[in-house]
CSV table of C-alpha atoms in Angstrom, one decimal:
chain,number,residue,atom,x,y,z
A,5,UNK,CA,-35.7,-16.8,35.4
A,6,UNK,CA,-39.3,-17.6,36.5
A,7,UNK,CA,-40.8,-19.6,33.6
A,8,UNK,CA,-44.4,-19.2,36.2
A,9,UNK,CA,-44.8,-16.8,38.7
A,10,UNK,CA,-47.9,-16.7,41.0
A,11,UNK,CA,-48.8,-13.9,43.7
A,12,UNK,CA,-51.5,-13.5,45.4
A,13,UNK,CA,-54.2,-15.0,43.4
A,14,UNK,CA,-57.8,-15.6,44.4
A,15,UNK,CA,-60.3,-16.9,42.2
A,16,UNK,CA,-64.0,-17.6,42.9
A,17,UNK,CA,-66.8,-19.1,41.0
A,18,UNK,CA,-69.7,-16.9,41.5
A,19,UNK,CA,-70.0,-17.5,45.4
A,20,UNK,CA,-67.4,-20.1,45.8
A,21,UNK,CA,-63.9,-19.3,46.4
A,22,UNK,CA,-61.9,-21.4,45.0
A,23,UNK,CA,-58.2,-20.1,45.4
A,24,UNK,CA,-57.3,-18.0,47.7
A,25,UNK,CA,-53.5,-15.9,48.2
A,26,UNK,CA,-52.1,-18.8,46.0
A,27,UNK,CA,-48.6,-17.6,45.8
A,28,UNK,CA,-45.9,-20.5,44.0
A,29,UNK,CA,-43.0,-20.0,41.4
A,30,UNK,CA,-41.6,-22.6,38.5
A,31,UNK,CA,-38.3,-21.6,37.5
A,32,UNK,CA,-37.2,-22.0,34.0
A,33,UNK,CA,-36.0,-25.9,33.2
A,34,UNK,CA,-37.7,-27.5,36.5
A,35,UNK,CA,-40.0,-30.0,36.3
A,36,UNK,CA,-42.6,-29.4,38.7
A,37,UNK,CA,-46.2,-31.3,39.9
A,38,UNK,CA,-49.0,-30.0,41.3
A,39,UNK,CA,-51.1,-32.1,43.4
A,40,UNK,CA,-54.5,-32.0,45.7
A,41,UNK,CA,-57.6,-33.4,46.3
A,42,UNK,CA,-60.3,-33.6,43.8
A,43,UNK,CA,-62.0,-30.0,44.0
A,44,UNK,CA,-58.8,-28.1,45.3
A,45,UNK,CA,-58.7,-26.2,42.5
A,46,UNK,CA,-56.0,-27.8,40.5
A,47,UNK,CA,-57.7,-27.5,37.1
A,48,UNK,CA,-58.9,-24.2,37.7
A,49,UNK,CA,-55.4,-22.8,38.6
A,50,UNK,CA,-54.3,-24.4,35.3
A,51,UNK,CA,-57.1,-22.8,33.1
A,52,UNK,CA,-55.9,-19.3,34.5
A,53,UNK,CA,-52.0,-19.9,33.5
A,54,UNK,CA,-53.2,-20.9,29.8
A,55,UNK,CA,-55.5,-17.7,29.9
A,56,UNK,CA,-58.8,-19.4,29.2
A,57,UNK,CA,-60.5,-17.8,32.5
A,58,UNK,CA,-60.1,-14.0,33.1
A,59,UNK,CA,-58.2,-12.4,35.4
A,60,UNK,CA,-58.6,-9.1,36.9
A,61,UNK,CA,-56.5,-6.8,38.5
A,62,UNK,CA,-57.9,-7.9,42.3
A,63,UNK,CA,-57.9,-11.4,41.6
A,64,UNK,CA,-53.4,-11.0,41.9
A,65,UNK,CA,-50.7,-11.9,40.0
A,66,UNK,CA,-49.7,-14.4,37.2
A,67,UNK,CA,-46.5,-14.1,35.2
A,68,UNK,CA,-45.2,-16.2,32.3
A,69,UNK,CA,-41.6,-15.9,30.9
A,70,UNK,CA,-41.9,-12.6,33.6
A,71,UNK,CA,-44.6,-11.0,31.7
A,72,UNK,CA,-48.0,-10.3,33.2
A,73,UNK,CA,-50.5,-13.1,31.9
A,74,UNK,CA,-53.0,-10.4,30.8
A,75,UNK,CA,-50.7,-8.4,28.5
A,76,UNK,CA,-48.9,-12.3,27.2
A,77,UNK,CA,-49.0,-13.0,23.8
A,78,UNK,CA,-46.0,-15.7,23.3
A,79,UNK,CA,-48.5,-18.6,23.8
A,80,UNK,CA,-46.8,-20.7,20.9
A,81,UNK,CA,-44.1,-21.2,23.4
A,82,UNK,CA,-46.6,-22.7,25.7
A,83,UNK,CA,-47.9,-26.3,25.0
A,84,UNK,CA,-50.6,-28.4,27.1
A,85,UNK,CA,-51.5,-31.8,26.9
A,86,UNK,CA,-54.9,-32.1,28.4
A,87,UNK,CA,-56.7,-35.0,31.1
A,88,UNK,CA,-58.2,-37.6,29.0
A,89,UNK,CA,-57.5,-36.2,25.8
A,90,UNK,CA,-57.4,-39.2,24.3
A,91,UNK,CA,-61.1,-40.0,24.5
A,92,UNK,CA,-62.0,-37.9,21.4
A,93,UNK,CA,-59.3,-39.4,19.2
A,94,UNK,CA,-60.9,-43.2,20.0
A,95,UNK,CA,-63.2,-43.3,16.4
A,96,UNK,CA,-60.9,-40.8,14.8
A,97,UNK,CA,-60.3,-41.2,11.2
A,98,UNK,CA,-56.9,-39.2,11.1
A,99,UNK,CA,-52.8,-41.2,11.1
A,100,UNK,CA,-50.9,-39.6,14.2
A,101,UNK,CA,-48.7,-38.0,11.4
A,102,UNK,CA,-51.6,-35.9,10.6
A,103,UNK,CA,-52.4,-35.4,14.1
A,104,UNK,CA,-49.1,-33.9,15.2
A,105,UNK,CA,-49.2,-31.9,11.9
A,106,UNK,CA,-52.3,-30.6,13.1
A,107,UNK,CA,-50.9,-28.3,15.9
A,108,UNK,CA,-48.5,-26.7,13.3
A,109,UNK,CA,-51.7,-25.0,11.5
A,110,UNK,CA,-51.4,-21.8,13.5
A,111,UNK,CA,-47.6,-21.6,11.2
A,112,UNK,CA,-48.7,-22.8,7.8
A,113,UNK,CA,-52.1,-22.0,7.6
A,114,UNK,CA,-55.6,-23.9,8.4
A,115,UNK,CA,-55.8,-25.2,4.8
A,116,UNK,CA,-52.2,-25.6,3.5
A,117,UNK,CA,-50.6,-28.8,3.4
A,118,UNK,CA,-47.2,-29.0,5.5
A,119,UNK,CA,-43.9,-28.7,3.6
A,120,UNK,CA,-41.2,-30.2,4.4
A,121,UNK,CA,-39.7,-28.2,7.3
A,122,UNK,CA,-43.0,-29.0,9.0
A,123,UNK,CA,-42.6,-33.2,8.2
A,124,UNK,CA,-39.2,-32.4,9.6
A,125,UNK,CA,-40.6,-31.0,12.8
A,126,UNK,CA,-43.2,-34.1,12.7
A,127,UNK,CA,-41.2,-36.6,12.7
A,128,UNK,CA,-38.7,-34.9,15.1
A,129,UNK,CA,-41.5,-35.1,17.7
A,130,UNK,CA,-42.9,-38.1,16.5
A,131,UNK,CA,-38.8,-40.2,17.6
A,132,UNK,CA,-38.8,-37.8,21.0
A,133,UNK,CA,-42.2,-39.7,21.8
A,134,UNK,CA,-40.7,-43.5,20.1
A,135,UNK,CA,-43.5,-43.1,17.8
A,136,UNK,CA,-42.3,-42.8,14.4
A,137,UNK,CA,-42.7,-46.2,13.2
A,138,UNK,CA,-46.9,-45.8,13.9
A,139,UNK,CA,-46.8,-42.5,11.8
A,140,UNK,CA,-49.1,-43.7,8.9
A,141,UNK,CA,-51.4,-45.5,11.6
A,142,UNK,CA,-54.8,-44.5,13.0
A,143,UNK,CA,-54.5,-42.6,16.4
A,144,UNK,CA,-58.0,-44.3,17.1
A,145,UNK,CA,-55.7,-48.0,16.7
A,146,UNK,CA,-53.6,-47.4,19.1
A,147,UNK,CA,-53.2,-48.3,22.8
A,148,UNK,CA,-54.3,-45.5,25.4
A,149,UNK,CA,-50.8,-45.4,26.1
A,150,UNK,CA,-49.5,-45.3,22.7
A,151,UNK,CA,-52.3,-42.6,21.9
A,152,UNK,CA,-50.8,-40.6,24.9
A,153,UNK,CA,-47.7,-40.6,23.6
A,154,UNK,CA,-49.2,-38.8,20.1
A,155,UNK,CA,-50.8,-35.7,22.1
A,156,UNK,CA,-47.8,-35.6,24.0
A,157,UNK,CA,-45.4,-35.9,20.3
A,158,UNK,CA,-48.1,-33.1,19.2
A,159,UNK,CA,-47.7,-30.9,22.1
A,160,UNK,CA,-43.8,-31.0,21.5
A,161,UNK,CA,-43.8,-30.4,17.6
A,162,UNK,CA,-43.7,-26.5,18.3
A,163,UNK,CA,-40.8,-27.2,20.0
A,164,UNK,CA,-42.5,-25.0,23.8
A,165,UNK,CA,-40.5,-23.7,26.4
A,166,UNK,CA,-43.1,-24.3,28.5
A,167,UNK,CA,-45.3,-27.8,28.9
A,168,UNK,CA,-48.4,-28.2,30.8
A,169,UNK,CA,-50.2,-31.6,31.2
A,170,UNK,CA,-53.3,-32.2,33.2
A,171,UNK,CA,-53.4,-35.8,34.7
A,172,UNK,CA,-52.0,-37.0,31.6
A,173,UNK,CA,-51.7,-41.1,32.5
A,174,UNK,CA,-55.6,-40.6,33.6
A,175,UNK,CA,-56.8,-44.0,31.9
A,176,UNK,CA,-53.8,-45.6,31.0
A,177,UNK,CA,-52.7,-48.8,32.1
A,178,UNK,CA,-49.5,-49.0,35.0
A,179,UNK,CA,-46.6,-50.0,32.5
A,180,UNK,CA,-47.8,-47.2,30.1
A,181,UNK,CA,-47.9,-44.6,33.1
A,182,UNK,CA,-44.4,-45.7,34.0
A,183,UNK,CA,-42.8,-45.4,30.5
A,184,UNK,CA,-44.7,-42.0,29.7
A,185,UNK,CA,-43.3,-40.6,33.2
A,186,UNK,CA,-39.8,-41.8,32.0
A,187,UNK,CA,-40.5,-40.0,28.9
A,188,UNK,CA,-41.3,-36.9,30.8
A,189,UNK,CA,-38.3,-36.9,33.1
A,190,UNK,CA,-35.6,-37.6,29.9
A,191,UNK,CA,-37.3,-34.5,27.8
A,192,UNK,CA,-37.0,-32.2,30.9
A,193,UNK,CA,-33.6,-33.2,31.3
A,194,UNK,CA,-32.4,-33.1,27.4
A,195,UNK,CA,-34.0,-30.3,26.8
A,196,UNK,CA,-34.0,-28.0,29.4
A,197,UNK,CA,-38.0,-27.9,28.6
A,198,UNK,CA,-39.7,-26.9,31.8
A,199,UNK,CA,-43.1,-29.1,32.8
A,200,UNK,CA,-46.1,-28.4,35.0
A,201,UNK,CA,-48.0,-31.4,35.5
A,202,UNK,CA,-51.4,-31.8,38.0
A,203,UNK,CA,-51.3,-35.7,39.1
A,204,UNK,CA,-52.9,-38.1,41.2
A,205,UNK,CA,-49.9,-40.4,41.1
A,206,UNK,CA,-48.0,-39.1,44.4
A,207,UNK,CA,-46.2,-42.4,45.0
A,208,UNK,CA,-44.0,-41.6,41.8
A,209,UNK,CA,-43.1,-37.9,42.7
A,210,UNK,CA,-39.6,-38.0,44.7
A,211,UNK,CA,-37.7,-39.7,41.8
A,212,UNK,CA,-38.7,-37.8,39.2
A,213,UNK,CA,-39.7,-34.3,39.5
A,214,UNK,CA,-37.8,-31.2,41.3
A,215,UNK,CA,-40.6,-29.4,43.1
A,216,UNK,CA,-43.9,-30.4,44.4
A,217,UNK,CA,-47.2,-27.8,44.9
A,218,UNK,CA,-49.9,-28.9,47.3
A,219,UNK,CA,-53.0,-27.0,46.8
A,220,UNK,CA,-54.7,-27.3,50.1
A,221,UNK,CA,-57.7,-25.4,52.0
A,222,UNK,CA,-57.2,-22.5,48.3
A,223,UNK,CA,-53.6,-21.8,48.8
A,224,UNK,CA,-50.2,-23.4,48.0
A,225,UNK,CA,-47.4,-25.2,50.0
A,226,UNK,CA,-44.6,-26.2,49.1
A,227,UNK,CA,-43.7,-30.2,49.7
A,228,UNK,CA,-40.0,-31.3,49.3
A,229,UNK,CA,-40.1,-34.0,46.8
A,230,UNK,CA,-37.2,-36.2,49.0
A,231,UNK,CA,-37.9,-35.7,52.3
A,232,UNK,CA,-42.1,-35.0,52.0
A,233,UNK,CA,-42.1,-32.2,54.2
A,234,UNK,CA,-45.1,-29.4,53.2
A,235,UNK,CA,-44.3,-26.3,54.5
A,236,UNK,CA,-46.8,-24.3,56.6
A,237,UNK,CA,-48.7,-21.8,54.1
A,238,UNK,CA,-47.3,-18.6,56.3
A,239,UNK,CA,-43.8,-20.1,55.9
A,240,UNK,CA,-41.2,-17.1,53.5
A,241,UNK,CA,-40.9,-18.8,51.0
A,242,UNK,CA,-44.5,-18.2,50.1
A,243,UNK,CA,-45.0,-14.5,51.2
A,244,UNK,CA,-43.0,-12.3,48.5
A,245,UNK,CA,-42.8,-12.1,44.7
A,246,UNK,CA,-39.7,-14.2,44.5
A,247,UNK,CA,-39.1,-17.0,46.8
A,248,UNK,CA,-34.9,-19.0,47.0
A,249,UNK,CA,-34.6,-21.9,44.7
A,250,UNK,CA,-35.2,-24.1,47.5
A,251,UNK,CA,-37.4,-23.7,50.3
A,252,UNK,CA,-36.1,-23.6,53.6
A,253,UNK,CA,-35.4,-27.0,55.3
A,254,UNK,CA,-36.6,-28.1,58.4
A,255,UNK,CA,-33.8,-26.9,60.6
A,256,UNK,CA,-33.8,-23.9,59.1
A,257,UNK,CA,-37.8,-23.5,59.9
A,258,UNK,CA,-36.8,-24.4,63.5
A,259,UNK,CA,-34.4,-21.6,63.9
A,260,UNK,CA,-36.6,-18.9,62.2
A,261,UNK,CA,-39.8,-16.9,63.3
A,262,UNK,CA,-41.0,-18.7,66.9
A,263,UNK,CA,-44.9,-17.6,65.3
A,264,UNK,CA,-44.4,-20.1,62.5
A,265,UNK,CA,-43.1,-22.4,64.2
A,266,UNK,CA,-46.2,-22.1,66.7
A,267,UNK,CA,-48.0,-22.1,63.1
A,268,UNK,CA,-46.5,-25.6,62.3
A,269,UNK,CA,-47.2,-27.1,65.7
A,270,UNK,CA,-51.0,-26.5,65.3
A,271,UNK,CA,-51.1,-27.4,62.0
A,272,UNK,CA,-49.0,-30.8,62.5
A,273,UNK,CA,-51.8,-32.8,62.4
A,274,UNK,CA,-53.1,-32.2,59.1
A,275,UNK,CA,-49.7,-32.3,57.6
A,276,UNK,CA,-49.1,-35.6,58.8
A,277,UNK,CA,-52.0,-37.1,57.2
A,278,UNK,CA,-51.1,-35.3,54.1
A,279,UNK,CA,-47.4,-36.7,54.5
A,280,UNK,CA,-49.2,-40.2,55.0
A,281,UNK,CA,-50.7,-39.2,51.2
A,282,UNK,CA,-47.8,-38.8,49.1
């Protein structure tokens, strides 16, 4: 199943296009990044999937769970850990208990205190983050890596099928990036969980997720996270609404249409700055 499904879609602001015929599917229990330069349109394709910008009929086609976005209401099954969401949380007079507990209001009720299936479920997210011990502590104490690690712990305390971050290690210092990427890699892999995350951090990509998204020039390409090869934004994989598990390798691009392969030629340049990137 597609846990995101993407066809199509063009988005402007005002006169600006800013995506244009993305098409790009997650299936369910991958754990995919999307990448691109600053302005590509990264952010703005992850405000549409959580539904905070409209989408109209001609703008195309997002699906979650393989429901249209517009008609979705299973957003408690969705969880997103925003970029630099720790800088609110710095002066913040609240324990990370209480801030975990916090995303459980929409459940028990803005002014009810949690009972004890919700501590439960606390402190259940609380050990998947190694954060238990700094329960009764304030979040505004912590590291920016151990404050990280709470958002992330209260983005997981609904227990989501689906988990979106948004330059998540923005800030942090190197050894806290690499532990909260391990992190990220072992929940995807226990759980079955799948995870969307934009990033910077291309250098770290081919050992740990299964599918990389380039946004480039307003549409997507798909970049093989092992061998770094972004496939030409014409290429099949991109031009239907379901696309194989894996795109098609090299050899098999070589053997296919002679008018993408005249496509890749022209474009070869480009793409081997971009490989030069990642």
């Amino acid at each position: 199943m597609d846990m995101i499904s993407i066809d199509g879609l063009h988005f402007s602001y005002g006169n600006t296009q800013v995506l244009e015929n993305v098409t790009c599917n997650i299936e369910q229990g991958r754990f995919a990044a999307l990448i691109g330069d600053n302005g590509a349109g990264k952010s703005t394709l992850m405000r549409l999937i959580l539904g905070e910008l409209p989408l109209g009929r001609e703008h195309g086609e997002i699906r979650l769970m393989e429901e249209d976005i517009r008609s979705f209401r299973r957003w408690n099954q969705i969880s997103y850990v925003p970029q630099n969401g720790t800088a609110g949380y710095r002066n913040f007079p609240a324990s990370c208990e209480e801030i975990v507990a916090a995303n459980l209001y929409s459940r028990i009720g803005r002014f009810r205190l949690p009972g004890k299936k919700e501590k439960e479920a606390v402190h259940r997210a609380l050990c998947e983050v190694g954060m238990e011990d700094f329960k009764h502590r304030l979040i505004g104490n912590l590291s920016g890596g151990q404050q990280q690690r709470i958002l992330l712990a209260r983005a997981l305390v609904n227990e989501p099928r689906l988990l979106l971050l948004d330059e998540p290690t923005s800030g942090i210092d190197e050894k806290s990036t690499a532990e909260f990427y391990r992190l990220l890699t072992s929940l995807n892999k226990k759980t079955g969980m799948t995870i969307l995350m934009v990033t910077h951090d291309r250098r770290r990509l081919a050992d740990m997720v299964d599918d990389i998204w380039l946004l480039d020039d307003g549409v997507a390409r798909y970049v093989s996270p092992k061998k770094k090869r972004i496939a030409p934004a014409d290429h099949k994989a991109f031009t239907g609404n379901r696309f194989p598990r894996h795109p098609a390798s090299g050899a098999d691009q070589k053997s296919g249409d002679p008018s993408a392969e005249a496509t890749q030629k022209a474009r070869s340049g480009k793409e081997e700055t971009a490989h030069g990137n990642l």
